[in-house]
mmCIF file of C-alpha atoms and ligand atoms in Angstrom:
data_model
loop_
_atom_site.group_PDB
_atom_site.id
_atom_site.type_symbol
_atom_site.label_atom_id
_atom_site.label_comp_id
_atom_site.label_asym_id
_atom_site.label_seq_id
_atom_site.Cartn_x
_atom_site.Cartn_y
_atom_site.Cartn_z
ATOM 1 C CA MET A 1 -98.258 -5.272 71.968
ATOM 2 C CA PRO A 2 -95.595 -5.261 69.140
ATOM 3 C CA VAL A 3 -92.229 -6.052 70.521
ATOM 4 C CA ARG A 4 -89.053 -4.287 69.968
ATOM 5 C CA ALA A 5 -86.261 -5.498 68.015
ATOM 6 C CA ALA A 6 -83.274 -4.404 65.893
ATOM 7 C CA GLY A 7 -84.364 -3.560 62.229
ATOM 8 C CA VAL A 8 -82.561 -3.185 59.670
ATOM 9 C CA PHE A 9 -83.780 -0.937 56.436
ATOM 10 C CA PRO A 10 -81.097 -1.996 53.334
ATOM 11 C CA SER A 11 -83.436 0.686 51.161
ATOM 12 C CA LYS A 12 -83.063 3.721 53.208
ATOM 13 C CA ARG A 13 -79.424 2.062 54.247
ATOM 14 C CA GLU A 14 -80.624 2.434 58.341
ATOM 15 C CA LEU A 15 -80.600 0.824 61.720
ATOM 16 C CA ARG A 16 -82.515 1.595 64.456
ATOM 17 C CA LEU A 17 -85.014 -0.084 66.791
ATOM 18 C CA VAL A 18 -88.374 -0.949 65.707
ATOM 19 C CA ASP A 19 -91.564 -1.968 66.923
ATOM 20 C CA HIS A 20 -92.338 -5.582 65.525
ATOM 21 C CA PRO A 21 -95.640 -6.732 65.091
ATOM 22 C CA GLU A 22 -96.339 -9.048 68.198
ATOM 23 C CA PRO A 23 -95.798 -13.035 67.301
ATOM 24 C CA ARG A 24 -98.542 -15.252 67.578
ATOM 25 C CA LEU A 25 -99.147 -18.933 66.851
ATOM 26 C CA SER A 26 -100.800 -19.688 64.245
ATOM 27 C CA ALA A 27 -100.508 -22.794 63.454
ATOM 28 C CA PRO A 28 -100.228 -26.348 66.251
ATOM 29 C CA ASP A 29 -96.619 -26.834 65.367
ATOM 30 C CA GLN A 30 -95.548 -23.600 66.604
ATOM 31 C CA ALA A 31 -93.668 -22.490 69.821
ATOM 32 C CA LEU A 32 -93.535 -18.822 70.948
ATOM 33 C CA VAL A 33 -90.295 -17.772 72.330
ATOM 34 C CA ARG A 34 -88.764 -15.402 74.878
ATOM 35 C CA MET A 35 -85.418 -14.582 73.094
ATOM 36 C CA LEU A 36 -82.393 -14.623 75.723
ATOM 37 C CA GLU A 37 -79.142 -13.641 73.967
ATOM 38 C CA VAL A 38 -78.315 -13.216 70.246
ATOM 39 C CA GLY A 39 -74.358 -13.695 69.053
ATOM 40 C CA VAL A 40 -73.028 -10.762 67.327
ATOM 41 C CA CYS A 41 -70.526 -11.978 64.520
ATOM 42 C CA GLY A 42 -68.836 -10.755 60.853
ATOM 43 C CA THR A 43 -71.667 -11.841 58.876
ATOM 44 C CA ASP A 44 -73.951 -8.827 61.218
ATOM 45 C CA ARG A 45 -71.275 -6.233 60.547
ATOM 46 C CA GLU A 46 -71.558 -6.850 56.987
ATOM 47 C CA ILE A 47 -75.019 -6.747 57.270
ATOM 48 C CA CYS A 48 -74.973 -3.592 58.445
ATOM 49 C CA SER A 49 -72.967 -2.052 56.231
ATOM 50 C CA PHE A 50 -75.346 -3.154 53.369
ATOM 51 C CA ALA A 51 -73.031 -5.604 51.992
ATOM 52 C CA PHE A 52 -76.087 -7.849 51.541
ATOM 53 C CA GLY A 53 -79.344 -8.902 53.717
ATOM 54 C CA GLU A 54 -82.623 -8.875 52.035
ATOM 55 C CA PRO A 55 -85.996 -8.081 54.016
ATOM 56 C CA PRO A 56 -88.887 -10.859 53.901
ATOM 57 C CA ALA A 57 -91.159 -9.938 50.850
ATOM 58 C CA GLY A 58 -93.527 -6.912 51.494
ATOM 59 C CA SER A 59 -91.299 -5.560 54.667
ATOM 60 C CA ASP A 60 -88.938 -2.614 54.346
ATOM 61 C CA TYR A 61 -86.610 -3.870 56.940
ATOM 62 C CA PHE A 62 -85.629 -7.088 58.478
ATOM 63 C CA VAL A 63 -85.010 -7.763 62.037
ATOM 64 C CA LEU A 64 -81.231 -8.856 62.893
ATOM 65 C CA GLY A 65 -79.699 -11.517 64.197
ATOM 66 C CA HIS A 66 -79.045 -15.579 63.697
ATOM 67 C CA GLU A 67 -77.085 -16.908 66.946
ATOM 68 C CA GLY A 68 -80.088 -17.038 68.963
ATOM 69 C CA LEU A 69 -81.132 -18.308 72.074
ATOM 70 C CA GLY A 70 -84.294 -18.857 73.798
ATOM 71 C CA GLU A 71 -86.975 -19.661 76.049
ATOM 72 C CA VAL A 72 -90.491 -21.719 74.991
ATOM 73 C CA VAL A 73 -93.028 -19.305 76.775
ATOM 74 C CA GLU A 74 -96.151 -21.138 75.104
ATOM 75 C CA ALA A 75 -95.867 -24.553 72.987
ATOM 76 C CA GLY A 76 -98.666 -25.045 70.361
ATOM 77 C CA PRO A 77 -100.012 -28.561 70.197
ATOM 78 C CA GLU A 78 -98.310 -30.432 68.241
ATOM 79 C CA ALA A 79 -94.992 -28.230 68.898
ATOM 80 C CA LYS A 80 -93.273 -31.870 69.289
ATOM 81 C CA GLY A 81 -90.973 -32.471 72.352
ATOM 82 C CA LEU A 82 -91.528 -29.108 73.370
ATOM 83 C CA ARG A 83 -92.600 -27.323 76.813
ATOM 84 C CA ARG A 84 -93.045 -23.902 78.191
ATOM 85 C CA GLY A 85 -89.941 -23.096 80.085
ATOM 86 C CA ASP A 86 -87.381 -25.059 77.708
ATOM 87 C CA LEU A 87 -84.204 -23.800 76.494
ATOM 88 C CA VAL A 88 -84.194 -23.602 72.612
ATOM 89 C CA VAL A 89 -81.471 -22.659 69.444
ATOM 90 C CA PRO A 90 -83.511 -21.651 66.905
ATOM 91 C CA MET A 91 -82.014 -22.744 63.224
ATOM 92 C CA VAL A 92 -81.103 -20.528 60.735
ATOM 93 C CA ARG A 93 -81.939 -21.706 57.382
ATOM 94 C CA LEU A 94 -85.518 -22.317 55.877
ATOM 95 C CA PRO A 95 -86.103 -25.135 53.285
ATOM 96 C CA CYS A 96 -86.814 -22.855 50.201
ATOM 97 C CA SER A 97 -90.202 -23.382 48.321
ATOM 98 C CA ASP A 98 -89.240 -25.548 45.599
ATOM 99 C CA ALA A 99 -90.731 -28.695 45.775
ATOM 100 C CA ALA A 100 -88.346 -30.440 43.515
ATOM 101 C CA CYS A 101 -85.225 -29.548 46.234
ATOM 102 C CA ALA A 102 -84.067 -32.678 46.716
ATOM 103 C CA SER A 103 -82.009 -31.148 49.757
ATOM 104 C CA CYS A 104 -85.107 -28.817 51.547
ATOM 105 C CA GLY A 105 -87.228 -32.042 50.802
ATOM 106 C CA THR A 106 -85.470 -34.112 53.606
ATOM 107 C CA GLY A 107 -84.912 -31.541 55.801
ATOM 108 C CA ARG A 108 -81.293 -30.437 54.913
ATOM 109 C CA GLN A 109 -81.584 -27.240 53.648
ATOM 110 C CA ASP A 110 -78.389 -26.515 54.191
ATOM 111 C CA PHE A 111 -77.008 -28.597 51.204
ATOM 112 C CA CYS A 112 -80.121 -26.406 49.129
ATOM 113 C CA LEU A 113 -79.782 -26.979 45.482
ATOM 114 C CA THR A 114 -81.762 -23.614 44.483
ATOM 115 C CA ASP A 115 -80.449 -20.859 46.425
ATOM 116 C CA SER A 116 -84.029 -19.392 47.187
ATOM 117 C CA PHE A 117 -83.985 -20.590 50.844
ATOM 118 C CA PRO A 118 -84.620 -17.608 53.594
ATOM 119 C CA GLU A 119 -82.219 -17.185 56.457
ATOM 120 C CA HIS A 120 -83.444 -15.736 59.404
ATOM 121 C CA GLY A 121 -81.476 -12.255 60.086
ATOM 122 C CA ILE A 122 -79.879 -12.245 56.710
ATOM 123 C CA ARG A 123 -82.334 -12.791 54.144
ATOM 124 C CA ARG A 124 -86.206 -13.027 53.240
ATOM 125 C CA ALA A 125 -86.684 -14.017 57.114
ATOM 126 C CA HIS A 126 -86.550 -12.273 60.017
ATOM 127 C CA GLY A 127 -83.640 -12.578 62.343
ATOM 128 C CA PHE A 128 -83.730 -12.903 66.760
ATOM 129 C CA MET A 129 -82.798 -9.780 67.986
ATOM 130 C CA VAL A 130 -86.110 -9.515 68.822
ATOM 131 C CA GLU A 131 -88.303 -9.843 72.533
ATOM 132 C CA ARG A 132 -90.047 -12.739 71.296
ATOM 133 C CA THR A 133 -90.413 -15.063 67.930
ATOM 134 C CA VAL A 134 -92.497 -17.593 66.778
ATOM 135 C CA GLU A 135 -91.124 -20.602 64.893
ATOM 136 C CA PRO A 136 -92.061 -24.573 64.003
ATOM 137 C CA ALA A 137 -90.706 -26.864 66.593
ATOM 138 C CA ARG A 138 -88.698 -28.500 64.062
ATOM 139 C CA PHE A 139 -86.378 -25.509 63.509
ATOM 140 C CA LEU A 140 -86.056 -25.059 67.062
ATOM 141 C CA VAL A 141 -83.255 -27.572 69.022
ATOM 142 C CA PRO A 142 -83.540 -28.413 72.702
ATOM 143 C CA VAL A 143 -80.501 -26.760 74.954
ATOM 144 C CA PRO A 144 -80.184 -28.192 78.544
ATOM 145 C CA ALA A 145 -80.422 -25.821 81.432
ATOM 146 C CA ARG A 146 -76.936 -25.898 82.435
ATOM 147 C CA LEU A 147 -76.047 -24.650 79.555
ATOM 148 C CA ARG A 148 -77.359 -21.213 80.035
ATOM 149 C CA ASP A 149 -74.913 -18.926 80.211
ATOM 150 C CA VAL A 150 -73.061 -20.294 77.185
ATOM 151 C CA ALA A 151 -75.754 -21.710 74.492
ATOM 152 C CA VAL A 152 -75.297 -18.569 72.535
ATOM 153 C CA LEU A 153 -72.584 -20.451 71.071
ATOM 154 C CA VAL A 154 -74.029 -23.219 69.670
ATOM 155 C CA GLU A 155 -74.849 -21.485 66.160
ATOM 156 C CA PRO A 156 -70.809 -20.464 65.562
ATOM 157 C CA LEU A 157 -70.017 -24.046 66.450
ATOM 158 C CA THR A 158 -72.542 -25.723 64.181
ATOM 159 C CA ILE A 159 -69.878 -24.735 61.625
ATOM 160 C CA ALA A 160 -66.963 -26.949 62.859
ATOM 161 C CA GLU A 161 -69.734 -29.454 63.803
ATOM 162 C CA LYS A 162 -70.913 -29.823 59.964
ATOM 163 C CA ALA A 163 -67.648 -29.463 58.985
ATOM 164 C CA LEU A 164 -66.283 -32.536 61.210
ATOM 165 C CA PHE A 165 -69.287 -35.103 59.644
ATOM 166 C CA GLN A 166 -67.566 -34.079 56.398
ATOM 167 C CA VAL A 167 -64.320 -34.560 57.160
ATOM 168 C CA GLU A 168 -65.564 -38.294 58.724
ATOM 169 C CA ALA A 169 -67.240 -38.539 55.210
ATOM 170 C CA VAL A 170 -64.182 -37.906 53.065
ATOM 171 C CA GLN A 171 -61.968 -39.968 55.329
ATOM 172 C CA LYS A 172 -63.661 -42.830 55.131
ATOM 173 C CA ARG A 173 -61.465 -43.298 52.070
ATOM 174 C CA LEU A 174 -58.308 -44.073 53.807
ATOM 175 C CA PRO A 175 -57.477 -47.761 53.432
ATOM 176 C CA TYR A 176 -56.022 -47.775 57.197
ATOM 177 C CA PRO A 177 -57.507 -46.825 60.494
ATOM 178 C CA ARG A 178 -57.188 -43.122 60.968
ATOM 179 C CA LYS A 179 -56.240 -41.507 64.045
ATOM 180 C CA PRO A 180 -57.314 -37.902 64.906
ATOM 181 C CA GLY A 181 -53.933 -36.376 64.030
ATOM 182 C CA ARG A 182 -52.982 -32.702 64.215
ATOM 183 C CA ALA A 183 -55.402 -30.337 63.329
ATOM 184 C CA LEU A 184 -54.613 -26.568 62.145
ATOM 185 C CA VAL A 185 -57.086 -23.888 63.253
ATOM 186 C CA VAL A 186 -56.550 -20.740 61.002
ATOM 187 C CA GLY A 187 -58.221 -17.730 62.396
ATOM 188 C CA ALA A 188 -58.507 -17.236 66.646
ATOM 189 C CA GLY A 189 -61.875 -16.041 66.362
ATOM 190 C CA PRO A 190 -64.765 -17.071 68.270
ATOM 191 C CA VAL A 191 -65.496 -19.500 65.226
ATOM 192 C CA GLY A 192 -61.986 -21.020 65.210
ATOM 193 C CA LEU A 193 -62.058 -21.245 69.225
ATOM 194 C CA VAL A 194 -65.179 -23.276 69.615
ATOM 195 C CA ALA A 195 -63.577 -25.291 66.447
ATOM 196 C CA ALA A 196 -60.262 -25.606 68.206
ATOM 197 C CA MET A 197 -62.095 -27.326 71.294
ATOM 198 C CA ALA A 198 -64.171 -29.511 68.977
ATOM 199 C CA PHE A 199 -61.201 -30.856 67.854
ATOM 200 C CA LEU A 200 -59.569 -31.287 70.801
ATOM 201 C CA VAL A 201 -62.315 -33.092 72.425
ATOM 202 C CA ARG A 202 -62.018 -35.481 69.622
ATOM 203 C CA GLY A 203 -58.104 -36.372 70.398
ATOM 204 C CA TYR A 204 -56.858 -34.069 67.560
ATOM 205 C CA GLU A 205 -53.678 -32.145 68.311
ATOM 206 C CA VAL A 206 -54.779 -28.792 68.001
ATOM 207 C CA VAL A 207 -52.297 -25.580 66.886
ATOM 208 C CA VAL A 208 -53.949 -22.337 66.082
ATOM 209 C CA THR A 209 -52.748 -19.723 63.932
ATOM 210 C CA ALA A 210 -53.998 -16.377 63.401
ATOM 211 C CA ARG A 211 -51.963 -12.724 62.645
ATOM 212 C CA SER A 212 -52.442 -11.554 65.853
ATOM 213 C CA PRO A 213 -49.231 -11.609 68.760
ATOM 214 C CA GLY A 214 -48.940 -14.485 71.489
ATOM 215 C CA ASP A 215 -50.892 -12.002 74.116
ATOM 216 C CA THR A 216 -53.842 -11.389 72.792
ATOM 217 C CA PRO A 217 -57.070 -12.459 74.989
ATOM 218 C CA ASN A 218 -57.925 -14.973 71.811
ATOM 219 C CA ALA A 219 -54.511 -16.020 71.752
ATOM 220 C CA ARG A 220 -54.488 -16.806 75.502
ATOM 221 C CA LEU A 221 -57.899 -18.705 75.532
ATOM 222 C CA ALA A 222 -56.004 -21.051 72.837
ATOM 223 C CA ALA A 223 -53.656 -22.143 75.297
ATOM 224 C CA ALA A 224 -55.762 -22.218 78.026
ATOM 225 C CA ILE A 225 -57.580 -24.999 76.122
ATOM 226 C CA GLY A 226 -54.437 -27.219 75.667
ATOM 227 C CA ALA A 227 -53.950 -25.658 71.573
ATOM 228 C CA SER A 228 -50.708 -24.243 70.742
ATOM 229 C CA TYR A 229 -51.195 -20.468 69.556
ATOM 230 C CA VAL A 230 -48.622 -19.935 66.737
ATOM 231 C CA SER A 231 -48.585 -16.208 65.814
ATOM 232 C CA GLY A 232 -48.644 -15.671 61.513
ATOM 233 C CA ARG A 233 -46.074 -12.751 62.483
ATOM 234 C CA GLU A 234 -43.538 -14.928 63.982
ATOM 235 C CA THR A 235 -44.368 -18.380 61.364
ATOM 236 C CA PRO A 236 -46.452 -17.442 57.990
ATOM 237 C CA PRO A 237 -49.104 -20.325 57.692
ATOM 238 C CA GLU A 238 -46.963 -21.667 54.446
ATOM 239 C CA ALA A 239 -44.072 -22.633 57.134
ATOM 240 C CA LEU A 240 -45.809 -24.208 59.146
ATOM 241 C CA ALA A 241 -45.726 -28.085 58.206
ATOM 242 C CA ARG A 242 -41.933 -27.323 58.245
ATOM 243 C CA LYS A 243 -42.234 -26.002 62.034
ATOM 244 C CA LEU A 244 -44.829 -28.626 63.248
ATOM 245 C CA GLY A 245 -44.402 -31.878 60.643
ATOM 246 C CA GLN A 246 -47.755 -33.347 59.225
ATOM 247 C CA ILE A 247 -51.111 -31.434 58.885
ATOM 248 C CA ASP A 248 -54.028 -33.523 59.075
ATOM 249 C CA LEU A 249 -56.523 -31.463 58.733
ATOM 250 C CA ILE A 250 -56.656 -27.559 58.318
ATOM 251 C CA TYR A 251 -60.444 -25.668 59.368
ATOM 252 C CA GLU A 252 -60.223 -22.386 57.952
ATOM 253 C CA ALA A 253 -62.144 -19.828 59.974
ATOM 254 C CA ALA A 254 -60.637 -16.282 59.054
ATOM 255 C CA GLY A 255 -62.524 -15.459 55.960
ATOM 256 C CA SER A 256 -59.261 -14.510 54.581
ATOM 257 C CA VAL A 257 -58.273 -15.628 51.115
ATOM 258 C CA GLN A 258 -54.240 -14.879 51.869
ATOM 259 C CA ALA A 259 -54.187 -16.840 55.283
ATOM 260 C CA ALA A 260 -56.027 -19.873 54.001
ATOM 261 C CA PHE A 261 -54.172 -20.399 50.893
ATOM 262 C CA ALA A 262 -51.070 -19.425 52.740
ATOM 263 C CA ALA A 263 -52.078 -22.532 55.201
ATOM 264 C CA MET A 264 -53.019 -24.479 52.082
ATOM 265 C CA GLU A 265 -49.268 -25.304 51.610
ATOM 266 C CA SER A 266 -48.935 -26.912 54.509
ATOM 267 C CA LEU A 267 -51.301 -29.122 54.121
ATOM 268 C CA GLY A 268 -49.922 -32.947 54.533
ATOM 269 C CA THR A 269 -50.554 -36.508 52.713
ATOM 270 C CA ASN A 270 -54.131 -37.734 52.757
ATOM 271 C CA GLY A 271 -54.999 -34.440 54.572
ATOM 272 C CA VAL A 272 -58.466 -31.859 54.031
ATOM 273 C CA CYS A 273 -58.823 -28.847 53.925
ATOM 274 C CA VAL A 274 -62.304 -27.004 55.344
ATOM 275 C CA LEU A 275 -63.102 -23.591 54.220
ATOM 276 C CA THR A 276 -65.464 -21.679 55.899
ATOM 277 C CA GLY A 277 -64.891 -18.288 55.529
ATOM 278 C CA VAL A 278 -66.732 -15.758 52.651
ATOM 279 C CA PRO A 279 -64.504 -13.274 51.783
ATOM 280 C CA ALA A 280 -65.494 -10.095 50.013
ATOM 281 C CA LEU A 281 -64.812 -10.152 45.953
ATOM 282 C CA GLN A 282 -61.392 -8.067 45.358
ATOM 283 C CA PRO A 283 -58.439 -7.753 42.772
ATOM 284 C CA ARG A 284 -56.666 -11.306 42.597
ATOM 285 C CA ILE A 285 -54.920 -11.566 45.392
ATOM 286 C CA PRO A 286 -51.243 -13.810 44.636
ATOM 287 C CA ALA A 287 -51.506 -17.433 46.022
ATOM 288 C CA ASN A 288 -48.922 -20.377 45.121
ATOM 289 C CA VAL A 289 -51.448 -22.269 43.039
ATOM 290 C CA GLU A 290 -48.980 -24.252 41.308
ATOM 291 C CA LEU A 291 -47.709 -25.842 44.810
ATOM 292 C CA ILE A 292 -50.950 -26.011 46.347
ATOM 293 C CA MET A 293 -52.198 -28.060 42.899
ATOM 294 C CA ARG A 294 -49.070 -30.354 42.866
ATOM 295 C CA ASN A 295 -49.615 -30.953 46.789
ATOM 296 C CA VAL A 296 -54.003 -31.614 46.207
ATOM 297 C CA VAL A 297 -52.527 -34.145 44.003
ATOM 298 C CA LEU A 298 -49.311 -35.837 44.525
ATOM 299 C CA ARG A 299 -50.850 -35.953 48.633
ATOM 300 C CA ASN A 300 -54.540 -37.448 48.295
ATOM 301 C CA GLN A 301 -55.738 -33.903 49.746
ATOM 302 C CA ALA A 302 -58.852 -33.036 49.520
ATOM 303 C CA LEU A 303 -60.683 -29.228 49.856
ATOM 304 C CA VAL A 304 -64.169 -28.854 51.513
ATOM 305 C CA GLY A 305 -66.434 -25.851 51.169
ATOM 306 C CA THR A 306 -69.227 -25.558 54.155
ATOM 307 C CA VAL A 307 -71.876 -23.354 54.917
ATOM 308 C CA ASN A 308 -74.749 -23.307 57.231
ATOM 309 C CA ALA A 309 -75.612 -26.309 59.443
ATOM 310 C CA GLY A 310 -78.611 -28.900 59.485
ATOM 311 C CA ARG A 311 -80.293 -30.312 62.706
ATOM 312 C CA ASP A 312 -77.315 -32.804 63.204
ATOM 313 C CA ALA A 313 -74.992 -30.349 63.710
ATOM 314 C CA PHE A 314 -77.256 -28.444 65.935
ATOM 315 C CA GLU A 315 -77.475 -31.391 67.952
ATOM 316 C CA ALA A 316 -73.832 -32.300 67.965
ATOM 317 C CA ALA A 317 -72.828 -28.596 68.677
ATOM 318 C CA ILE A 318 -75.186 -28.805 72.261
ATOM 319 C CA ARG A 319 -73.366 -32.448 73.252
ATOM 320 C CA ASP A 320 -70.291 -30.754 72.356
ATOM 321 C CA LEU A 321 -70.755 -27.771 73.971
ATOM 322 C CA GLY A 322 -71.223 -29.676 77.198
ATOM 323 C CA ALA A 323 -68.610 -31.146 77.071
ATOM 324 C CA PHE A 324 -66.429 -28.111 76.617
ATOM 325 C CA LEU A 325 -68.504 -26.941 79.779
ATOM 326 C CA ASP A 326 -67.058 -30.195 81.820
ATOM 327 C CA ARG A 327 -63.528 -29.722 80.546
ATOM 328 C CA TRP A 328 -63.362 -25.452 80.315
ATOM 329 C CA PRO A 329 -65.925 -23.970 82.114
ATOM 330 C CA ALA A 330 -63.563 -20.962 82.546
ATOM 331 C CA ALA A 331 -62.287 -20.639 78.993
ATOM 332 C CA LEU A 332 -65.908 -21.707 77.554
ATOM 333 C CA ARG A 333 -67.863 -19.055 79.705
ATOM 334 C CA GLY A 334 -64.704 -16.593 78.639
ATOM 335 C CA LEU A 335 -65.178 -16.713 75.315
ATOM 336 C CA VAL A 336 -68.238 -13.998 75.468
ATOM 337 C CA THR A 337 -66.909 -10.679 76.415
ATOM 338 C CA GLY A 338 -69.670 -8.565 76.345
ATOM 339 C CA ARG A 339 -73.264 -8.689 76.795
ATOM 340 C CA HIS A 340 -74.939 -5.488 75.574
ATOM 341 C CA ARG A 341 -78.401 -4.106 75.734
ATOM 342 C CA LEU A 342 -80.675 -4.172 72.615
ATOM 343 C CA GLU A 343 -80.943 -0.672 72.338
ATOM 344 C CA ASP A 344 -77.245 -0.439 71.505
ATOM 345 C CA PHE A 345 -77.203 -2.637 68.920
ATOM 346 C CA ARG A 346 -76.309 -0.200 66.364
ATOM 347 C CA GLU A 347 -73.214 1.249 68.240
ATOM 348 C CA LEU A 348 -72.226 -2.552 68.691
ATOM 349 C CA VAL A 349 -72.282 -3.622 65.366
ATOM 350 C CA LEU A 350 -70.983 -0.490 64.074
ATOM 351 C CA GLY A 351 -68.249 -0.055 66.410
ATOM 352 C CA ARG A 352 -65.049 -1.587 66.011
ATOM 353 C CA PRO A 353 -64.980 -5.259 67.284
ATOM 354 C CA SER A 354 -63.479 -5.704 71.008
ATOM 355 C CA GLY A 355 -62.948 -8.843 73.281
ATOM 356 C CA ILE A 356 -63.846 -12.497 71.322
ATOM 357 C CA LYS A 357 -67.664 -12.819 71.248
ATOM 358 C CA ASP A 358 -70.270 -10.047 71.885
ATOM 359 C CA VAL A 359 -73.771 -10.889 72.716
ATOM 360 C CA ILE A 360 -76.986 -8.889 73.005
ATOM 361 C CA ALA A 361 -78.527 -9.678 76.043
ATOM 362 C CA LEU A 362 -82.740 -9.741 75.723
HETATM 363 ZN ZN1 ZN B 401 -72.744 -15.996 62.991
HETATM 364 ZN ZN1 ZN B 402 -83.902 -26.186 48.790
#
């Protein structure tokens, strides 16, 4: 029996429910997974405006969705570590097929050297807005049952986890014992808010800044977890260092060039700025590049871009979600503000975002 799925037809510029072929185990290391929840983010909205996205070879559509949570219904004899009933989060990026790729060859397709990798729900691989799917066990990360109602946030959190690994690696350069210090999160969407939580549990003092005023649900949530919220309307990002003092880490999660470069003016001595957003190409936006370059040099700053995440970041995200649930149960659950039917995916991705995180519940 076919399964229902959210189909994206780029050549026809069409979005609709499709009857997708029944997924079946075809190798001993695979597991059959019933999808439970799939998060919706800006990437899905861009895909559904046909800015990018590519079906697998031989198909005129692909299934949307890359922020998945599912339950194993059948595990093949070599699906290591998985049993029927286990909750799992599927990884997004798959290895490229180039045998010479030193990253994919070691399971680190998030550092793929070829740009020919598939990504579930984005390019060349079906996504997770489907009733059931089949995946090799090595791309399924087990989740404790107590995280059932928040684990749809694992994928957006992996971005911050990979960023934290990068920051650790960069800051090994410092000749003195490092304290967590002050982190500035630019953007108060779900990616920014879960990153703020990750920095807080590591002992950072966290400031979240975004354009909106301080009375939005996102700003209130930032305050509820113990971060300070600064509205860009009152204090623009370039003025934050004057207001706050030394900023050790900037985590850009707004996808806005203007906000990112303005914030970079505020980065302090020996600081690291992590960029995670992918802005659309557009006419040049004025930025204070001379000042930023002076600061990068004179203050030993590092600028790091990060995309996708390896299995280590998924495992770290699952551990951290457990810590967040212990510390901020209401705020963490409050990040998911809407659960919608698969039938309504089109209206959801085409409509204006409302609330914090929308999720398709299957
Ligand atoms: Zn996403
Ligand atoms: Zn590769």
